Amino acid sequence: MIRIGLRQVRSLHLSRTVLKPALSATAGSSQSSWPTGFRLPRPRTWEESKEGALSKATRWYLLAEMFRGMYVVLEMYFRAPYTIYYPFEKGAISPRFRGEHALRRYPSGEERCIACKLCEAICPAQAITIEAEERADGSRRTYKYDIDMTKCIYCGYCQESCPVDAIVETPNVEYSTETREELLYNKEKLLSNGDRWEQEYKYAADADAPYR
C-alpha cells in the first residue's frame, strides 16, 4: 500500500506540473486554479486486471496455463517435421529468386550484351564495371564485364534495366567460395554461368511472366 500511495502522489505531482500550464493556456487565462469539474483519472495499479473472477479462479485452481502448455507440446509432437535435410533435400525456390549472376546468349551463340552500360549506371552498390570496344560493323561489344559479388546487394536493378535480357540473376544459390578472389566474376565466368543455367532461368521467367 505504501508503494501504491507513493506512485499516486508522484503521478498527481506530475499532472499538476505538466498538465496545469497546458490547460491554463488553452483556457486563455492565467489563473492557478483547475477548470471547473476537472478530475484527474485514478492511476491504475499493478495488481489491477480486466480479467474476471471466474477466469482467475480457473487459472489458479484448475492449472489452466499448465494444461495449455502441455497441449501445445503434444500438438507440436504429432505435427509433421519442418526440418529439411540439406543438401540431400532442398526447399522450393520462388521464380523471382535472385541468385548468382549470368550473361546470356542468343540461340545462335551471339552475346546478348550491347554495352549500353545501363546496369553499371543503375547499380546502387557500384559492383559492375564494363568496358566496351567497337566492332568491325560499327556495333559495340564488351571486352570487360566484371561483377564484384562481395559488393552486390541482389536488388535486381541490373536485370530490370537491361533492354536485351543479357544480365540476369539465376536460381543458383550454391556458389560459396573459399577465397574472396573467386567472387570477382569476369565476363568468361558470367557467360559460363549463362550457358549452365539458361534452361532453369527460362523456366523461372516463364513462371513469373503472368505477374509482370
Tab-separated table of C-alpha atoms in Angstrom:
chain	number	residue	atom	x	y	z
A	1	MET	CA	0.000	0.000	0.000
A	2	ILE	CA	2.904	2.355	0.657
A	3	ARG	CA	4.233	1.787	-2.851
A	4	ILE	CA	0.847	2.482	-4.395
A	5	GLY	CA	0.491	5.671	-2.364
A	6	LEU	CA	3.860	6.994	-3.490
A	7	ARG	CA	3.013	6.232	-7.102
A	8	GLN	CA	-0.279	8.101	-6.831
A	9	VAL	CA	1.425	11.093	-5.232
A	10	ARG	CA	4.093	11.126	-7.926
A	11	SER	CA	1.551	10.959	-10.767
A	12	LEU	CA	-0.540	13.690	-9.152
A	13	HIS	CA	2.503	15.954	-8.799
A	14	LEU	CA	3.466	15.300	-12.428
A	15	SER	CA	-0.044	16.091	-13.616
A	16	ARG	CA	-0.084	19.389	-11.723
A	17	THR	CA	3.311	20.484	-13.037
A	18	VAL	CA	2.803	19.362	-16.649
A	19	LEU	CA	-0.911	19.484	-17.396
A	20	LYS	CA	-1.757	22.631	-15.473
A	21	PRO	CA	0.145	25.132	-17.711
A	22	ALA	CA	-1.282	23.488	-20.822
A	23	LEU	CA	-4.850	23.652	-19.537
A	24	SER	CA	-4.385	27.252	-18.459
A	25	ALA	CA	-3.064	28.191	-21.895
A	26	THR	CA	-5.983	26.537	-23.674
A	27	ALA	CA	-8.455	28.193	-21.364
A	28	GLY	CA	-6.920	31.568	-22.180
A	29	SER	CA	-6.485	32.616	-18.566
A	30	SER	CA	-3.551	32.825	-16.180
A	31	GLN	CA	-5.455	31.625	-13.103
A	32	SER	CA	-3.777	28.997	-10.954
A	33	SER	CA	-6.970	27.035	-10.184
A	34	TRP	CA	-8.117	23.925	-12.045
A	35	PRO	CA	-11.008	24.193	-14.522
A	36	THR	CA	-14.446	23.612	-13.092
A	37	GLY	CA	-15.350	19.941	-12.921
A	38	PHE	CA	-11.852	18.767	-13.784
A	39	ARG	CA	-10.911	15.396	-12.271
A	40	LEU	CA	-7.648	13.535	-12.570
A	41	PRO	CA	-8.106	9.881	-13.535
A	42	ARG	CA	-7.056	7.452	-10.871
A	43	PRO	CA	-3.803	5.780	-11.938
A	44	ARG	CA	-4.053	2.047	-12.464
A	45	THR	CA	-2.042	-0.111	-10.093
A	46	TRP	CA	-0.065	-3.178	-10.970
A	47	GLU	CA	-2.489	-5.650	-9.386
A	48	GLU	CA	-5.495	-4.358	-11.324
A	49	SER	CA	-6.606	-6.509	-14.231
A	50	LYS	CA	-9.574	-6.756	-16.598
A	51	GLU	CA	-9.690	-10.500	-16.103
A	52	GLY	CA	-12.864	-11.732	-14.425
A	53	ALA	CA	-13.043	-13.595	-11.129
A	54	LEU	CA	-14.098	-16.860	-12.782
A	55	SER	CA	-11.198	-16.701	-15.198
A	56	LYS	CA	-8.771	-16.029	-12.357
A	57	ALA	CA	-10.140	-18.959	-10.357
A	58	THR	CA	-9.826	-21.263	-13.350
A	59	ARG	CA	-6.280	-20.179	-13.953
A	60	TRP	CA	-5.174	-20.600	-10.347
A	61	TYR	CA	-7.124	-23.629	-9.113
A	62	LEU	CA	-7.510	-25.710	-12.289
A	63	LEU	CA	-3.968	-25.052	-13.588
A	64	ALA	CA	-5.296	-23.927	-16.963
A	65	GLU	CA	-1.975	-22.441	-18.071
A	66	MET	CA	-0.107	-25.680	-17.398
A	67	PHE	CA	-2.598	-27.752	-19.401
A	68	ARG	CA	-2.482	-25.194	-22.190
A	69	GLY	CA	1.296	-25.560	-22.370
A	70	MET	CA	1.022	-29.358	-22.419
A	71	TYR	CA	-1.500	-29.107	-25.243
A	72	VAL	CA	0.932	-27.053	-27.313
A	73	VAL	CA	3.698	-29.594	-26.653
A	74	LEU	CA	1.535	-32.538	-27.738
A	75	GLU	CA	0.305	-30.655	-30.802
A	76	MET	CA	3.847	-29.962	-31.945
A	77	TYR	CA	4.958	-33.523	-31.155
A	78	PHE	CA	2.489	-35.133	-33.563
A	79	ARG	CA	2.883	-32.499	-36.274
A	80	ALA	CA	4.971	-33.298	-39.351
A	81	PRO	CA	8.582	-32.055	-39.030
A	82	TYR	CA	9.639	-28.887	-40.800
A	83	THR	CA	13.301	-29.864	-40.957
A	84	ILE	CA	14.846	-30.211	-44.416
A	85	TYR	CA	17.924	-32.413	-44.536
A	86	TYR	CA	20.054	-30.132	-46.675
A	87	PRO	CA	21.870	-30.802	-49.019
A	88	PHE	CA	20.077	-34.102	-49.594
A	89	GLU	CA	16.728	-32.286	-49.520
A	90	LYS	CA	16.165	-28.773	-50.835
A	91	GLY	CA	13.245	-26.433	-50.444
A	92	ALA	CA	11.304	-24.866	-53.285
A	93	ILE	CA	12.680	-21.619	-54.732
A	94	SER	CA	10.463	-18.794	-55.921
A	95	PRO	CA	10.563	-17.964	-59.658
A	96	ARG	CA	11.540	-14.431	-58.603
A	97	PHE	CA	14.525	-15.602	-56.589
A	98	ARG	CA	17.650	-13.553	-57.324
A	99	GLY	CA	20.796	-15.652	-57.097
A	100	GLU	CA	24.100	-15.898	-58.938
A	101	HIS	CA	24.586	-13.570	-61.909
A	102	ALA	CA	24.992	-14.705	-65.504
A	103	LEU	CA	25.335	-13.296	-69.021
A	104	ARG	CA	23.034	-14.832	-71.613
A	105	ARG	CA	23.494	-15.573	-75.304
A	106	TYR	CA	21.144	-15.689	-78.256
A	107	PRO	CA	20.247	-19.140	-79.651
A	108	SER	CA	22.843	-18.507	-82.360
A	109	GLY	CA	25.568	-18.228	-79.725
A	110	GLU	CA	25.983	-14.453	-80.063
A	111	GLU	CA	26.321	-12.492	-76.831
A	112	ARG	CA	23.244	-10.512	-75.900
A	113	CYS	CA	25.084	-7.648	-74.201
A	114	ILE	CA	25.171	-4.459	-76.312
A	115	ALA	CA	27.417	-2.467	-73.932
A	116	CYS	CA	24.757	0.123	-73.135
A	117	LYS	CA	26.101	0.251	-69.547
A	118	LEU	CA	22.664	0.773	-68.037
A	119	CYS	CA	23.327	-1.954	-65.487
A	120	GLU	CA	26.590	-0.299	-64.482
A	121	ALA	CA	24.886	3.069	-64.090
A	122	ILE	CA	21.929	1.817	-62.067
A	123	CYS	CA	23.834	-0.484	-59.708
A	124	PRO	CA	23.489	1.116	-56.228
A	125	ALA	CA	26.490	-0.802	-54.888
A	126	GLN	CA	28.735	0.083	-57.870
A	127	ALA	CA	29.615	-3.583	-58.227
A	128	ILE	CA	29.603	-3.686	-62.058
A	129	THR	CA	32.447	-2.500	-64.289
A	130	ILE	CA	32.063	-2.526	-68.082
A	131	GLU	CA	34.475	-1.555	-70.838
A	132	ALA	CA	33.436	-1.707	-74.487
A	133	GLU	CA	35.005	-1.512	-77.915
A	134	GLU	CA	33.735	-1.015	-81.450
A	135	ARG	CA	33.258	-3.947	-83.780
A	136	ALA	CA	34.107	-4.050	-87.455
A	137	ASP	CA	30.465	-3.464	-88.378
A	138	GLY	CA	30.258	-0.401	-86.129
A	139	SER	CA	28.351	-2.009	-83.270
A	140	ARG	CA	29.672	-2.177	-79.728
A	141	ARG	CA	30.723	-5.184	-77.725
A	142	THR	CA	32.033	-5.627	-74.214
A	143	TYR	CA	35.539	-6.918	-73.761
A	144	LYS	CA	35.361	-6.433	-69.984
A	145	TYR	CA	32.360	-7.191	-67.800
A	146	ASP	CA	33.270	-7.569	-64.128
A	147	ILE	CA	30.989	-8.005	-61.121
A	148	ASP	CA	32.263	-7.823	-57.574
A	149	MET	CA	29.937	-10.271	-55.858
A	150	THR	CA	31.130	-9.120	-52.439
A	151	LYS	CA	29.515	-5.720	-53.114
A	152	CYS	CA	26.326	-6.948	-54.773
A	153	ILE	CA	23.136	-6.483	-52.731
A	154	TYR	CA	20.991	-8.586	-55.115
A	155	CYS	CA	18.477	-5.832	-55.738
A	156	GLY	CA	17.866	-6.975	-59.326
A	157	TYR	CA	18.184	-3.488	-60.825
A	158	CYS	CA	20.730	-4.673	-63.386
A	159	GLN	CA	18.359	-7.349	-64.627
A	160	GLU	CA	15.393	-4.975	-64.766
A	161	SER	CA	17.287	-2.247	-66.626
A	162	CYS	CA	18.820	-4.461	-69.320
A	163	PRO	CA	16.960	-3.874	-72.633
A	164	VAL	CA	18.050	-7.212	-74.157
A	165	ASP	CA	17.875	-9.508	-71.084
A	166	ALA	CA	21.622	-10.030	-71.154
A	167	ILE	CA	22.453	-9.840	-67.446
A	168	VAL	CA	20.194	-11.973	-65.244
A	169	GLU	CA	20.189	-13.442	-61.763
A	170	THR	CA	19.856	-17.212	-61.929
A	171	PRO	CA	18.126	-19.521	-59.413
A	172	ASN	CA	21.544	-20.764	-58.283
A	173	VAL	CA	22.169	-20.213	-54.575
A	174	GLU	CA	25.112	-22.560	-54.094
A	175	TYR	CA	28.197	-20.633	-55.118
A	176	SER	CA	30.146	-20.197	-51.905
A	177	THR	CA	33.917	-19.937	-52.246
A	178	GLU	CA	36.995	-20.285	-50.086
A	179	THR	CA	38.682	-17.071	-51.212
A	180	ARG	CA	37.478	-13.560	-51.942
A	181	GLU	CA	39.117	-13.548	-55.359
A	182	GLU	CA	36.756	-16.286	-56.541
A	183	LEU	CA	33.836	-13.890	-56.031
A	184	LEU	CA	35.255	-11.383	-58.525
A	185	TYR	CA	33.422	-12.519	-61.664
A	186	ASN	CA	34.729	-11.647	-65.117
A	187	LYS	CA	32.999	-11.918	-68.472
A	188	GLU	CA	34.045	-15.514	-69.112
A	189	LYS	CA	32.703	-16.624	-65.734
A	190	LEU	CA	29.391	-14.860	-66.324
A	191	LEU	CA	28.994	-16.350	-69.806
A	192	SER	CA	29.678	-19.843	-68.478
A	193	ASN	CA	27.032	-19.285	-65.802
A	194	GLY	CA	24.594	-18.271	-68.517
A	195	ASP	CA	25.274	-21.415	-70.540
A	196	ARG	CA	24.834	-23.542	-67.429
A	197	TRP	CA	21.615	-22.010	-66.102
A	198	GLU	CA	19.848	-20.994	-69.317
A	199	GLN	CA	17.111	-23.643	-69.122
A	200	GLU	CA	16.416	-23.081	-65.426
A	201	TYR	CA	16.237	-19.321	-65.957
A	202	LYS	CA	13.802	-19.723	-68.867
A	203	TYR	CA	11.560	-21.894	-66.714
A	204	ALA	CA	11.586	-19.339	-63.887
A	205	ALA	CA	10.959	-16.437	-66.292
A	206	ASP	CA	8.009	-18.236	-67.912
A	207	ALA	CA	6.505	-18.996	-64.494
A	208	ASP	CA	6.809	-15.350	-63.464
A	209	ALA	CA	5.680	-13.867	-66.806
A	210	PRO	CA	1.911	-13.676	-65.990
A	211	TYR	CA	2.647	-11.465	-62.980
A	212	ARG	CA	4.880	-8.927	-64.708
